Amino acid sequence: MPPFTARRRQAERMSVVFSGIKDCEVLGLCIRVSKAWRYAVYLSATHALHRDFSGTRLDSIVKWVKEPRMTNMWAYLRARRLEVQSRYDAFRGSWLGRMWTSPDDGRQIDVVLRFVSTRVVFSLARRYSEYDQKWINPVDQVIGAEEIVPDEIWRITTRSSAGGKLKGGQRVAKNRPHIEVLESEPGDLRADWRAYISSCELSPGSSLQDLIVSGDRESYVAGVSTFWLRSLSLEDEVLRSVAHKYVLSSVEPNRYGGDIAGIPSYITNGKPRHQVGLYISEHHLVESVHIPISLHPTLAMVVTASGREYFVLRDTGVPVGASDQGLELLWQRLIGCDAWGSRCAYTARAIG
């Protein structure tokens, strides 16, 4: 039973203080002091929910509560706390939890998160509409990451719940994955990529940037405008990095035999040459990269030779929208920005 009306205001003020106490034994002692304290502990669950679990999920529950001061929210608060604890235990027991606390290489977590986020972007790109949920499927679990070419290529080991086979990631549109793993030979690399990795072991000076070709090699170096590169200062390394990442995410992968943009490549004996060739079309040649102050910190703006301006993820260079159309609502909610990439009141929330 609530206390007398004269004591309720005092109880409501005290409930804010009690909401910060998570020790159930302490709260159990508090409810024995008086009716006002008991009522304050009763109300503290609502304050704890709004502080620790604010969002659409809680709002959908609260809107059905007609009398918040007379509704016991402790059962729901306990359920949410148990959910958090179970997910935290699952995280700590996984390879991701161990890697976060004691990694073999400090860059592992960055590489894995980029790998996972890129797969999410490609999955979202295959949706038919804003409300299409077919892309939400169980994904392969990442269980390892190992650098095999310094500062360039990592081996990501995944475990699939379906068949245990390691498969290459899918790309947007109808392009093949750059590293195509044959299902008949799980874990085996394409011949051109295997040859490139072997060459890096023999001559460490080689780079993926040297393999990027375009129709205009004089005005663009590895797909990026030479005029713009010359205008950059040493402090603009972030812009240069975003440009190179965008090019790598937009290249046309060569065919299995070593073709580049459909043009076969042969050596003198007539056999196909297994050489990695990354062709960047004129549409994706980078003129410049910009990061306005108002732009969300996860985004950057890439201006291409075709005159279009794209929103790209700063960590991976993958485009997520165009400036003339804006970001779709789903991306606004995931990133926490408005349609034009500026910070806003949106918060990143889980979809599904």
Coordinates of C-alpha atoms in Angstrom, one line a residue:
M1 CA 0.0 0.0 0.0
P2 CA 1.3 3.5 -0.8
P3 CA 1.9 5.9 2.0
F4 CA -0.3 8.9 2.9
T5 CA -0.5 11.6 0.2
A6 CA 1.7 14.0 2.2
R7 CA 4.6 11.5 2.2
R8 CA 4.3 10.5 -1.5
R9 CA 6.3 13.4 -2.8
Q10 CA 9.1 12.6 -0.5
A11 CA 9.0 8.9 -1.6
E12 CA 9.1 9.9 -5.2
R13 CA 12.3 12.0 -4.6
M14 CA 13.9 9.1 -2.7
S15 CA 13.0 6.6 -5.4
V16 CA 15.6 8.3 -7.7
V17 CA 18.3 7.6 -5.1
F18 CA 17.1 4.0 -4.6
S19 CA 17.2 3.4 -8.3
G20 CA 21.0 3.5 -8.1
I21 CA 21.2 0.7 -5.6
K22 CA 21.5 -2.7 -7.2
D23 CA 22.2 -4.7 -4.1
C24 CA 18.9 -6.5 -3.3
E25 CA 19.9 -7.1 0.3
V26 CA 20.3 -3.4 0.9
L27 CA 16.9 -2.7 -0.8
G28 CA 15.4 -5.4 1.3
L29 CA 16.5 -3.6 4.5
C30 CA 15.2 -0.2 3.1
I31 CA 11.6 -1.5 2.6
R32 CA 11.4 -2.4 6.3
V33 CA 12.1 1.2 7.5
S34 CA 8.7 2.7 6.7
K35 CA 5.9 2.8 4.2
A36 CA 7.4 5.8 2.5
W37 CA 10.7 4.0 2.0
R38 CA 8.9 0.8 0.8
Y39 CA 7.0 2.9 -1.8
A40 CA 10.2 4.6 -2.9
V41 CA 11.9 1.3 -3.6
Y42 CA 8.7 0.2 -5.4
L43 CA 8.9 3.3 -7.7
S44 CA 12.7 3.0 -8.2
A45 CA 12.4 0.3 -10.8
T46 CA 10.8 2.7 -13.2
H47 CA 13.8 5.1 -12.8
A48 CA 16.3 2.3 -13.2
L49 CA 14.6 1.1 -16.4
H50 CA 14.6 4.6 -18.0
R51 CA 18.3 5.1 -17.1
D52 CA 19.7 1.7 -18.1
F53 CA 17.3 0.4 -20.8
S54 CA 15.9 3.5 -22.5
G55 CA 14.8 3.0 -26.1
T56 CA 12.0 1.9 -28.4
R57 CA 11.7 -1.5 -26.6
L58 CA 11.0 0.1 -23.2
D59 CA 8.8 2.8 -24.7
S60 CA 6.5 0.1 -26.3
I61 CA 6.0 -1.4 -22.8
V62 CA 5.5 1.9 -20.9
K63 CA 2.8 3.2 -23.3
W64 CA 0.6 0.4 -22.1
V65 CA 1.0 1.3 -18.4
K66 CA -1.9 3.5 -17.4
E67 CA -0.7 4.2 -13.8
P68 CA 3.1 4.2 -13.6
R69 CA 3.0 5.0 -9.9
M70 CA 0.8 2.0 -9.2
T71 CA 2.4 -0.5 -11.5
N72 CA 5.1 -2.9 -10.3
M73 CA 7.9 -2.7 -12.8
W74 CA 10.4 -4.9 -10.8
A75 CA 9.5 -8.1 -12.7
Y76 CA 10.3 -6.5 -16.0
L77 CA 13.5 -4.9 -14.6
R78 CA 14.8 -8.2 -13.3
A79 CA 14.1 -9.8 -16.7
R80 CA 16.1 -7.1 -18.5
R81 CA 19.0 -7.4 -16.1
L82 CA 19.0 -11.2 -16.5
E83 CA 19.0 -10.8 -20.3
V84 CA 22.0 -8.4 -20.1
Q85 CA 23.9 -10.8 -17.8
S86 CA 23.3 -13.8 -20.0
R87 CA 24.5 -11.9 -23.1
Y88 CA 27.5 -10.7 -21.2
D89 CA 28.4 -14.2 -20.1
A90 CA 28.0 -15.4 -23.7
F91 CA 30.3 -12.6 -24.9
R92 CA 33.0 -13.3 -22.4
G93 CA 32.9 -17.0 -23.1
S94 CA 33.3 -16.5 -26.9
W95 CA 36.4 -15.9 -28.9
L96 CA 35.4 -12.3 -29.3
G97 CA 35.4 -11.8 -25.6
R98 CA 38.9 -13.4 -25.2
M99 CA 40.2 -11.4 -28.1
W100 CA 38.9 -8.1 -26.6
T101 CA 40.6 -8.7 -23.3
S102 CA 43.7 -10.6 -24.3
P103 CA 44.3 -10.6 -28.1
D104 CA 47.3 -12.2 -29.8
D105 CA 47.5 -9.1 -32.0
G106 CA 46.1 -5.7 -31.0
R107 CA 44.7 -5.2 -34.5
Q108 CA 42.6 -8.4 -34.4
I109 CA 39.5 -6.7 -33.0
D110 CA 39.6 -3.9 -35.6
V111 CA 40.0 -6.3 -38.5
V112 CA 37.2 -8.6 -37.3
L113 CA 34.8 -5.8 -36.7
R114 CA 35.5 -4.4 -40.2
F115 CA 34.9 -7.9 -41.6
V116 CA 31.6 -8.3 -39.8
S117 CA 30.4 -4.8 -40.6
T118 CA 31.2 -5.2 -44.3
R119 CA 29.2 -8.4 -44.4
V120 CA 26.3 -6.6 -42.8
V121 CA 26.5 -3.8 -45.4
F122 CA 26.4 -6.4 -48.2
S123 CA 23.4 -8.1 -46.6
L124 CA 21.5 -4.9 -46.2
A125 CA 22.2 -4.1 -49.9
R126 CA 20.3 -7.2 -50.9
R127 CA 17.1 -6.1 -49.3
Y128 CA 14.2 -5.2 -51.5
S129 CA 12.6 -2.6 -49.2
E130 CA 13.0 -0.8 -45.9
Y131 CA 10.8 -3.5 -44.2
D132 CA 12.4 -6.6 -45.8
Q133 CA 13.8 -8.8 -43.0
K134 CA 15.0 -11.7 -45.1
W135 CA 18.6 -10.5 -44.8
I136 CA 18.5 -11.3 -41.1
N137 CA 19.9 -14.8 -41.0
P138 CA 22.3 -16.7 -38.7
V139 CA 25.8 -15.6 -39.7
D140 CA 29.0 -17.6 -39.5
Q141 CA 30.7 -17.1 -36.2
V142 CA 34.2 -15.6 -36.3
I143 CA 36.6 -17.8 -34.3
G144 CA 40.0 -16.5 -35.4
A145 CA 42.0 -13.8 -37.3
E146 CA 45.6 -14.0 -38.5
E147 CA 47.7 -11.6 -40.5
I148 CA 49.2 -13.4 -43.5
V149 CA 50.4 -10.3 -45.5
P150 CA 51.7 -7.5 -43.4
D151 CA 49.3 -4.5 -43.3
E152 CA 47.2 -5.9 -46.2
I153 CA 45.7 -9.4 -45.9
W154 CA 44.3 -11.3 -43.0
R155 CA 42.9 -14.8 -42.7
I156 CA 39.5 -14.8 -41.0
T157 CA 38.4 -18.2 -39.7
T158 CA 34.7 -18.7 -39.4
R159 CA 32.5 -21.5 -38.2
S160 CA 29.2 -22.2 -39.9
S161 CA 26.3 -23.8 -38.1
A162 CA 24.8 -25.0 -41.4
G163 CA 27.6 -27.2 -42.8
G164 CA 30.9 -26.2 -41.3
K165 CA 32.2 -25.1 -44.7
L166 CA 34.2 -21.9 -45.2
K167 CA 32.8 -19.8 -48.0
G168 CA 33.8 -16.5 -49.7
G169 CA 31.8 -13.4 -48.8
Q170 CA 29.2 -12.1 -51.2
R171 CA 29.6 -8.7 -53.0
V172 CA 27.1 -6.1 -54.0
A173 CA 25.7 -6.4 -57.6
K174 CA 26.8 -9.4 -59.7
N175 CA 30.5 -9.3 -59.0
R176 CA 32.4 -12.3 -57.7
P177 CA 34.2 -12.1 -54.3
H178 CA 37.8 -11.0 -54.6
I179 CA 39.0 -14.1 -52.7
E180 CA 36.8 -16.8 -54.0
V181 CA 36.9 -20.1 -52.0
L182 CA 35.8 -23.1 -54.0
E183 CA 33.2 -25.2 -52.2
S184 CA 34.8 -28.4 -53.5
E185 CA 38.0 -27.4 -51.8
P186 CA 37.1 -25.7 -48.5
G187 CA 39.7 -23.2 -47.4
D188 CA 41.6 -23.3 -50.7
L189 CA 42.5 -19.9 -52.2
R190 CA 42.2 -19.0 -55.9
A191 CA 45.4 -19.5 -57.8
D192 CA 45.9 -15.8 -58.5
W193 CA 45.6 -14.8 -54.8
R194 CA 47.8 -17.7 -53.7
A195 CA 50.5 -16.6 -56.2
Y196 CA 50.2 -13.0 -54.9
I197 CA 50.6 -14.1 -51.2
S198 CA 53.6 -16.2 -52.2
S199 CA 55.2 -13.3 -54.0
C200 CA 54.7 -11.1 -50.9
E201 CA 56.6 -13.6 -48.9
L202 CA 59.5 -13.5 -51.4
S203 CA 59.5 -9.7 -52.0
P204 CA 57.8 -7.8 -49.1
G205 CA 57.9 -4.6 -51.1
S206 CA 54.8 -5.4 -53.2
S207 CA 51.4 -3.8 -52.5
L208 CA 47.8 -4.2 -53.4
Q209 CA 47.8 -0.6 -54.5
D210 CA 50.2 -1.5 -57.3
L211 CA 47.6 -4.0 -58.7
I212 CA 44.8 -1.5 -59.1
V213 CA 44.4 -0.4 -62.7
S214 CA 42.1 2.0 -64.5
G215 CA 41.5 3.6 -67.9
D216 CA 43.4 6.7 -66.9
R217 CA 46.7 5.9 -65.3
E218 CA 48.2 9.3 -65.8
S219 CA 45.6 11.3 -63.8
Y220 CA 44.8 8.7 -61.2
V221 CA 47.2 6.6 -59.1
A222 CA 45.6 3.4 -57.9
G223 CA 42.2 4.9 -58.6
V224 CA 42.8 8.2 -56.8
S225 CA 43.4 11.6 -58.4
T226 CA 47.1 12.6 -58.5
F227 CA 46.2 16.3 -58.3
W228 CA 44.2 15.8 -55.1
L229 CA 46.9 13.6 -53.6
R230 CA 49.5 16.3 -54.2
S231 CA 47.3 18.8 -52.4
L232 CA 47.1 16.7 -49.2
S233 CA 49.4 17.5 -46.3
L234 CA 50.8 15.0 -43.8
E235 CA 47.9 15.7 -41.4
D236 CA 45.4 14.4 -44.1
E237 CA 46.3 10.8 -43.7
V238 CA 42.7 9.9 -42.7
L239 CA 41.4 11.3 -46.1
R240 CA 44.0 9.4 -48.0
S241 CA 43.2 6.2 -46.1
V242 CA 39.4 6.6 -46.8
A243 CA 40.1 7.1 -50.5
H244 CA 42.2 3.9 -50.8
K245 CA 39.6 1.9 -48.8
Y246 CA 36.8 3.2 -51.1
V247 CA 38.8 2.1 -54.2
L248 CA 39.4 -1.4 -52.8
S249 CA 35.7 -1.8 -52.0
S250 CA 34.7 -0.7 -55.5
V251 CA 37.2 -2.6 -57.8
E252 CA 36.0 -5.1 -60.3
P253 CA 37.6 -8.5 -59.3
N254 CA 39.4 -10.3 -62.1
R255 CA 38.1 -13.6 -63.3
Y256 CA 39.7 -16.9 -62.1
G257 CA 42.1 -17.1 -65.1
G258 CA 43.5 -13.6 -64.5
D259 CA 41.2 -11.5 -66.8
I260 CA 40.8 -7.8 -66.0
A261 CA 37.5 -6.2 -66.9
G262 CA 36.8 -9.1 -69.3
I263 CA 40.1 -8.8 -71.2
P264 CA 42.1 -12.1 -70.9
S265 CA 45.7 -11.9 -69.8
Y266 CA 48.2 -14.5 -71.2
I267 CA 51.9 -15.2 -71.0
T268 CA 54.0 -16.2 -74.0
N269 CA 53.3 -19.9 -73.8
G270 CA 49.6 -19.3 -74.3
K271 CA 48.6 -20.3 -70.7
P272 CA 46.5 -18.0 -68.6
R273 CA 48.6 -16.0 -66.1
H274 CA 47.4 -16.3 -62.5
Q275 CA 47.9 -12.7 -61.5
V276 CA 45.6 -10.6 -59.3
G277 CA 44.1 -7.7 -61.3
L278 CA 41.9 -5.1 -59.6
Y279 CA 40.2 -2.9 -62.2
I280 CA 38.5 0.3 -61.1
S281 CA 36.0 1.7 -63.5
E282 CA 35.8 5.4 -64.4
H283 CA 32.6 5.8 -62.4
H284 CA 34.5 5.0 -59.2
L285 CA 37.7 7.0 -59.7
V286 CA 38.2 9.2 -56.6
E287 CA 38.5 12.9 -57.2
S288 CA 38.6 13.9 -53.5
V289 CA 37.4 12.9 -50.0
H290 CA 35.8 15.3 -47.5
I291 CA 34.9 15.0 -43.8
P292 CA 32.7 18.1 -42.9
I293 CA 32.5 19.0 -39.2
S294 CA 28.7 18.3 -39.2
L295 CA 29.2 14.8 -40.6
H296 CA 28.8 11.8 -38.3
P297 CA 32.2 10.5 -37.1
T298 CA 31.6 7.1 -38.8
L299 CA 31.0 8.6 -42.2
A300 CA 33.1 10.4 -44.9
M301 CA 32.1 11.9 -48.3
V302 CA 33.8 10.6 -51.5
V303 CA 33.6 12.6 -54.7
T304 CA 34.1 10.5 -57.9
A305 CA 35.2 11.3 -61.4
S306 CA 31.6 10.9 -62.6
G307 CA 30.6 13.9 -60.4
R308 CA 28.6 11.8 -57.8
E309 CA 29.2 12.2 -54.1
Y310 CA 28.8 9.1 -51.8
F311 CA 28.5 8.6 -48.1
V312 CA 31.0 5.9 -47.1
L313 CA 31.9 4.2 -43.9
R314 CA 35.1 5.7 -42.7
D315 CA 36.5 2.3 -41.4
T316 CA 35.9 0.3 -44.5
G317 CA 35.3 2.7 -47.4
V318 CA 32.1 0.9 -48.3
P319 CA 29.4 3.2 -49.8
V320 CA 26.1 3.3 -47.9
G321 CA 24.3 6.2 -49.8
A322 CA 24.6 9.0 -52.2
S323 CA 24.4 12.7 -51.5
D324 CA 21.6 13.4 -54.0
Q325 CA 19.3 10.7 -52.4
G326 CA 20.4 10.8 -48.8
L327 CA 20.7 7.9 -46.4
E328 CA 17.7 5.6 -46.1
L329 CA 15.9 5.5 -42.7
L330 CA 17.4 2.2 -41.7
W331 CA 21.0 3.5 -42.1
Q332 CA 20.0 6.7 -40.2
R333 CA 18.9 4.5 -37.2
L334 CA 21.9 2.2 -37.4
I335 CA 24.5 5.0 -37.6
G336 CA 22.6 7.7 -35.5
C337 CA 22.3 10.5 -38.1
D338 CA 19.8 12.2 -40.3
A339 CA 19.3 11.7 -44.1
W340 CA 22.3 13.9 -44.9
G341 CA 24.8 12.2 -42.5
S342 CA 24.6 14.8 -39.7
R343 CA 24.5 13.9 -36.1
C344 CA 20.9 13.8 -34.7
A345 CA 18.9 12.5 -31.8
Y346 CA 18.8 9.0 -33.3
T347 CA 20.7 6.3 -31.5
A348 CA 22.0 3.1 -33.0
R349 CA 19.7 0.2 -32.2
A350 CA 19.4 -3.4 -33.1
I351 CA 17.3 -4.2 -36.1
G352 CA 15.1 -7.2 -36.1

